[in-house]
Coordinates of C-alpha atoms in Angstrom, one line a residue:
X24 CA 0.1 0.0 -0.1
X25 CA 1.1 3.0 -0.8
X26 CA 1.0 6.2 1.7
X27 CA 1.3 9.9 0.9
X28 CA -0.5 12.9 3.0
X29 CA -3.3 12.3 4.5
X30 CA -6.4 13.8 2.5
X31 CA -7.1 17.3 4.4
X32 CA -3.1 17.8 3.9
X33 CA -3.5 16.8 0.6
X34 CA -6.5 19.3 0.0
X35 CA -4.5 22.1 1.4
X36 CA -1.3 21.1 -0.4
X37 CA -0.1 24.0 -1.8
X38 CA 4.3 23.6 -3.0
X39 CA 6.3 26.3 -4.5
X40 CA 6.5 26.1 -8.0
X41 CA 9.6 25.5 -10.2
X42 CA 8.7 27.9 -12.9
X43 CA 11.6 29.7 -15.2
X44 CA 11.3 33.2 -16.4
X45 CA 10.9 32.8 -19.9
X46 CA 8.6 30.2 -19.6
X47 CA 5.7 31.4 -21.4
X48 CA 8.5 33.0 -24.1
X49 CA 9.9 29.3 -25.0
X50 CA 6.5 28.0 -25.4
X51 CA 5.0 31.0 -27.6
X52 CA 8.1 30.2 -29.9
X53 CA 7.4 27.1 -29.8
X54 CA 4.4 27.2 -31.0
X55 CA 4.8 29.7 -33.4
X56 CA 7.6 27.2 -35.1
X57 CA 5.5 24.4 -35.3
X58 CA 2.7 26.3 -37.1
X59 CA 5.2 27.1 -39.7
X60 CA 4.6 23.9 -40.8
X61 CA 1.5 23.5 -42.9
X62 CA -1.4 21.2 -40.7
X63 CA -2.3 19.5 -43.4
X64 CA -4.9 17.4 -42.2
X65 CA -5.7 14.1 -43.6
X66 CA -8.8 11.9 -42.8
X67 CA -8.7 8.7 -44.7
X68 CA -12.4 6.9 -43.9
X69 CA -10.8 3.2 -42.6
X70 CA -12.6 0.3 -43.2
X71 CA -14.8 -0.8 -40.0
X72 CA -17.3 -3.5 -38.9
X73 CA -17.9 -0.9 -36.0
X74 CA -21.8 0.0 -36.6
X75 CA -21.8 3.1 -33.9
X76 CA -19.4 4.8 -35.7
X77 CA -17.9 6.2 -38.4
X78 CA -14.0 5.9 -38.4
X79 CA -11.1 7.7 -40.0
X80 CA -7.4 7.6 -40.0
X81 CA -5.7 10.7 -39.3
X82 CA -2.8 12.0 -40.4
X83 CA -1.6 15.4 -39.2
X84 CA 1.9 17.4 -39.2
X85 CA 2.9 17.9 -35.4
X86 CA 6.2 19.2 -33.9
X87 CA 8.6 20.0 -37.0
X88 CA 6.1 18.9 -39.8
X89 CA 6.5 15.0 -38.5
X90 CA 3.3 13.3 -39.5
X91 CA 1.7 12.1 -36.5
X92 CA -1.3 9.6 -36.5
X93 CA -4.3 9.2 -34.8
X94 CA -8.4 7.9 -35.2
X95 CA -11.1 10.3 -35.5
X96 CA -14.5 8.1 -34.5
X97 CA -17.6 10.7 -35.3
X98 CA -21.0 8.8 -34.3
X99 CA -22.9 7.5 -37.0
X100 CA -25.9 9.3 -38.0
X101 CA -25.1 12.3 -36.3
X102 CA -26.5 15.7 -37.7
X103 CA -25.0 19.0 -38.2
X104 CA -20.8 19.2 -36.6
X105 CA -20.6 17.3 -33.0
X106 CA -18.3 17.8 -30.0
X107 CA -15.4 16.2 -30.0
X108 CA -13.0 14.8 -26.9
X109 CA -9.4 15.3 -28.1
X110 CA -8.1 11.9 -26.4
X111 CA -3.8 12.1 -25.3
X112 CA -3.0 8.1 -24.0
X113 CA -0.9 6.8 -21.1
X114 CA 3.2 6.1 -21.0
X115 CA 4.2 3.6 -23.6
X116 CA 1.1 3.2 -25.2
X117 CA 0.1 4.4 -28.6
X118 CA -3.6 5.1 -30.7
X119 CA -4.5 1.4 -30.6
X120 CA -7.5 0.2 -32.5
X121 CA -10.4 1.9 -33.4
X122 CA -12.6 -0.3 -31.2
X123 CA -10.5 1.2 -28.4
X124 CA -12.2 4.5 -28.4
X125 CA -15.5 4.0 -28.1
X126 CA -16.3 5.6 -25.5
X127 CA -17.1 9.1 -26.0
X128 CA -19.0 8.2 -29.7
X129 CA -21.5 6.1 -27.2
X130 CA -22.6 9.6 -25.8
X131 CA -23.0 11.1 -29.2
X132 CA -19.7 12.9 -29.4
X133 CA -16.9 12.6 -31.7
X134 CA -13.5 11.2 -30.4
X135 CA -10.4 12.6 -32.0
X136 CA -7.0 10.0 -30.4
X137 CA -3.7 11.2 -30.8
X138 CA -1.1 8.7 -31.2
X139 CA 1.8 9.5 -29.0
X140 CA 5.2 9.9 -30.7
X141 CA 8.0 7.2 -30.8
X142 CA 5.8 5.0 -27.9
X143 CA 3.2 2.1 -28.5
X144 CA 5.7 -0.8 -27.9
X145 CA 5.1 -0.5 -24.6
X146 CA 3.3 -3.7 -24.0
X147 CA -0.6 -2.7 -23.8
X148 CA -1.3 -0.7 -26.9
X149 CA 0.2 -0.3 -29.9
X150 CA 1.4 3.0 -31.6
X151 CA 2.2 4.0 -35.4
X152 CA 4.1 7.2 -34.9
X153 CA 8.1 7.6 -35.1
X154 CA 9.4 10.2 -33.2
X155 CA 12.1 11.0 -36.0
X156 CA 14.7 12.7 -33.3
X157 CA 16.9 11.1 -32.5
X158 CA 17.4 13.1 -29.3
X159 CA 20.9 13.7 -27.6
X160 CA 23.3 12.6 -25.1
X161 CA 22.6 9.6 -23.1
X162 CA 19.3 8.4 -21.6
X163 CA 17.6 5.9 -19.4
X164 CA 15.7 3.3 -20.8
X165 CA 12.0 4.7 -22.1
X166 CA 11.4 8.4 -22.9
X167 CA 11.8 10.4 -19.9
X168 CA 15.4 11.3 -20.2
X169 CA 15.6 11.8 -24.1
X170 CA 17.3 14.7 -24.8
X171 CA 16.7 16.1 -20.9
X172 CA 20.0 18.2 -20.8
X173 CA 18.3 20.9 -23.1
X174 CA 14.4 21.9 -23.2
X175 CA 15.0 22.8 -27.0
X176 CA 16.1 18.9 -27.1
X177 CA 13.8 17.3 -24.5
X178 CA 10.8 14.6 -26.0
X179 CA 8.0 16.5 -24.4
X180 CA 8.9 19.6 -26.1
X181 CA 8.1 17.4 -28.9
X182 CA 4.4 15.5 -27.7
X183 CA 3.6 18.4 -26.2
X184 CA 3.4 20.6 -29.3
X185 CA 1.6 17.2 -31.0
X186 CA -1.2 17.5 -28.5
X187 CA -2.0 21.2 -29.3
X188 CA -1.7 20.5 -33.3
X189 CA -3.9 17.4 -32.8
X190 CA -6.3 20.3 -31.4
X191 CA -6.3 22.2 -34.3
X192 CA -6.6 19.4 -36.4
X193 CA -9.8 17.9 -35.0
X194 CA -11.3 21.2 -35.6
X195 CA -10.6 21.0 -39.2
X196 CA -13.0 18.3 -39.7
X197 CA -16.5 19.2 -41.0
X198 CA -18.2 16.7 -38.7
X199 CA -16.7 18.5 -35.6
X200 CA -17.7 21.6 -34.0
X201 CA -14.7 23.3 -33.5
X202 CA -16.3 25.5 -30.8
X203 CA -17.2 22.3 -28.8
X204 CA -13.4 21.0 -28.1
X205 CA -13.0 18.9 -24.9
X206 CA -9.1 17.1 -24.1
X207 CA -9.0 14.2 -21.9
X208 CA -6.5 11.5 -20.9
X209 CA -4.6 9.7 -17.7
X210 CA -1.5 9.9 -16.2
X211 CA 0.8 10.7 -19.2
X212 CA -2.7 11.5 -21.0
X213 CA -3.5 13.6 -17.7
X214 CA -0.2 15.4 -18.0
X215 CA -0.7 16.0 -21.9
X216 CA -4.8 17.3 -21.1
X217 CA -3.3 19.4 -18.6
X218 CA -0.5 21.2 -20.6
X219 CA -3.0 21.7 -23.6
X220 CA -5.2 23.4 -21.5
X221 CA -3.1 26.2 -21.0
X222 CA -1.6 26.5 -24.2
X223 CA -4.7 26.0 -26.2
X224 CA -7.3 28.8 -24.0
X225 CA -10.7 28.8 -25.7
X226 CA -11.5 24.6 -25.2
X227 CA -14.8 23.3 -23.9
X228 CA -13.1 21.8 -20.2
X229 CA -10.4 19.0 -19.5
X230 CA -10.7 15.9 -18.0
X231 CA -6.9 15.3 -16.1
X232 CA -6.7 11.7 -14.5
X233 CA -4.4 11.0 -12.3
X234 CA -1.8 13.1 -14.4
X235 CA 1.8 12.4 -14.7
X236 CA 4.5 15.1 -15.1
X237 CA 3.1 17.0 -12.0
X238 CA 5.7 18.4 -9.4
X239 CA 8.2 16.4 -10.9
X240 CA 11.0 16.8 -8.5
X241 CA 9.1 15.8 -5.4
X242 CA 7.5 13.0 -7.0
X243 CA 11.0 11.8 -8.0
X244 CA 12.1 11.7 -3.9
X245 CA 8.6 10.0 -3.0
X246 CA 8.5 7.2 -5.5
X247 CA 10.5 4.7 -6.6
X248 CA 7.8 3.6 -9.6
X249 CA 8.4 4.0 -13.4
X250 CA 8.2 6.4 -15.2
X251 CA 9.5 8.9 -12.6
X252 CA 12.3 5.9 -11.4
X253 CA 13.9 6.8 -15.1
X254 CA 14.8 10.3 -13.7
X255 CA 16.2 9.1 -10.7
X256 CA 18.3 6.5 -12.5
X257 CA 19.5 9.4 -14.7
X258 CA 20.6 11.3 -11.9
X259 CA 22.0 8.3 -10.1
X260 CA 24.4 7.7 -12.7
X261 CA 25.1 11.7 -13.7
X262 CA 25.2 13.5 -10.3
X263 CA 26.6 16.4 -11.7
X264 CA 23.7 17.2 -13.9
X265 CA 21.2 16.7 -11.5
X266 CA 20.4 20.1 -11.6
X267 CA 20.1 20.7 -15.0
X268 CA 18.0 17.7 -15.4
X269 CA 15.2 19.6 -13.0
X270 CA 15.7 23.4 -15.0
X271 CA 14.8 21.3 -18.0
X272 CA 11.8 19.8 -16.7
X273 CA 10.4 22.8 -15.2
X274 CA 9.5 24.2 -18.7
X275 CA 7.2 20.4 -18.7
X276 CA 6.0 20.9 -15.2
X277 CA 1.8 20.4 -15.1
X278 CA 2.4 22.7 -11.9
X279 CA 3.2 25.5 -14.6
X280 CA 0.7 25.0 -16.8
X281 CA -2.0 24.7 -14.0
X282 CA -1.3 28.3 -13.3
X283 CA -1.8 29.1 -16.5
X284 CA -5.7 27.3 -17.4
X285 CA -8.7 29.0 -17.2
X286 CA -10.6 26.3 -18.6
X287 CA -13.0 24.2 -16.5
X288 CA -11.0 20.7 -15.1
X289 CA -12.2 18.0 -13.8
X290 CA -9.5 15.9 -11.9
X291 CA -9.3 12.9 -10.5
X292 CA -6.5 10.9 -8.0
X293 CA -6.4 7.6 -6.3
X294 CA -4.9 7.9 -2.5
X295 CA -3.0 4.5 -3.0
X296 CA -1.4 5.8 -6.6
X297 CA 2.5 5.2 -6.1
X298 CA 2.9 6.2 -10.0
X299 CA 1.6 9.7 -10.1
X300 CA 1.3 10.3 -6.0
X301 CA -1.7 12.4 -4.3
X302 CA 0.5 14.9 -3.5
X303 CA 1.8 15.4 -7.2
X304 CA -2.2 15.4 -8.7
X305 CA -3.3 18.1 -5.8
X306 CA -0.6 20.1 -6.5
X307 CA -1.5 20.6 -9.6
X308 CA -5.2 21.0 -8.9
X309 CA -4.5 23.3 -6.2
X310 CA -2.7 25.5 -8.4
X311 CA -5.3 24.9 -11.0
X312 CA -6.4 28.6 -11.6
X313 CA -9.7 27.6 -13.9
X314 CA -12.9 26.5 -12.7
X315 CA -12.0 22.8 -11.3
X316 CA -13.4 19.6 -9.5
X317 CA -11.7 16.6 -8.2
X318 CA -12.9 13.1 -7.5
X319 CA -10.9 11.0 -5.0
X320 CA -10.9 7.7 -4.6
X321 CA -9.4 6.4 -1.9
X322 CA -9.1 2.7 -2.1
X323 CA -7.6 3.2 -5.7
X324 CA -4.5 3.2 -7.1
X325 CA -2.9 4.5 -10.6
X326 CA -6.3 2.8 -12.2
X327 CA -8.0 5.9 -10.3
X328 CA -12.2 5.5 -10.6
X329 CA -12.5 3.8 -13.9
X330 CA -15.7 3.2 -15.3
X331 CA -17.1 5.0 -12.6
X332 CA -14.8 7.7 -12.7
X333 CA -15.9 7.7 -16.9
X334 CA -19.5 8.3 -15.7
X335 CA -18.3 11.4 -13.7
X336 CA -16.6 12.1 -16.9
X337 CA -19.5 11.7 -18.9
X338 CA -21.5 14.2 -16.8
X339 CA -19.3 16.6 -16.6
X340 CA -18.6 16.5 -20.6
X341 CA -22.7 16.8 -21.0
X342 CA -22.8 20.2 -19.0
X343 CA -19.5 21.6 -20.4
X344 CA -20.6 21.1 -24.3
X345 CA -23.9 21.6 -23.8
X346 CA -25.1 18.2 -25.4

């Protein structure tokens, strides 16, 4: 059993944020560079035996103009443009197969699933997108330390940029209502949804479940679980680079995105979660600047609230999307 802080302390936990002075300039520059590449979103009808949704195999230009794959599922028979949930995936996973993404179409909403570049062979859901950037310098297995010596080279700069471009791609499809877009994800996907909620300010809402990449240095000090353990291993070997590592990570820490987010958000946390410890999740929630709610699952770990939480999310989405 993992024990972090008592719930009353978690609700009041508001640690200092390790914010670099040029945080906003860094992300403005990053997205400006990305938008110099034609988005070029292509939606190819995908043969499927599914009867509840029309499926499109998606390709669009993400960071560096790199080709990013995805799925778009639109409820079959939908009249007029429908709201869309842009879904981001947990660590090591890829976009999988269309049948994996029927939840939101079952409620009458489209879902746009972004593949995670360079992931999808982690043992649980396949991916189809390469990461053309080789990264520089040594790294531990996984992507947590890929390019971690420099914010410009760091893997999550590319992934978060892909995620912003995913919202832009979803908005180009005629079946999607561009004014009713939500973002959603759990673990790594929750971290991405949190970042996008700050970088794309006109979203309808964000579903941020057991988010990773929050209060990162603290996380490495209280859990030995992967993926945070990748950072600890790297710092154990490269003892002279510890401050350099955490300086880079401050550009990607969810606490700094939370302080800039204004869209309504639904968070969730499992109090027995050793992967994304509760204090890291509450730190992001408590710094979140927009309207927010938290669902707490005292006896759950990193799986969070599972199907019960999906129903909470659906109710939150219905109110935010007006559908």
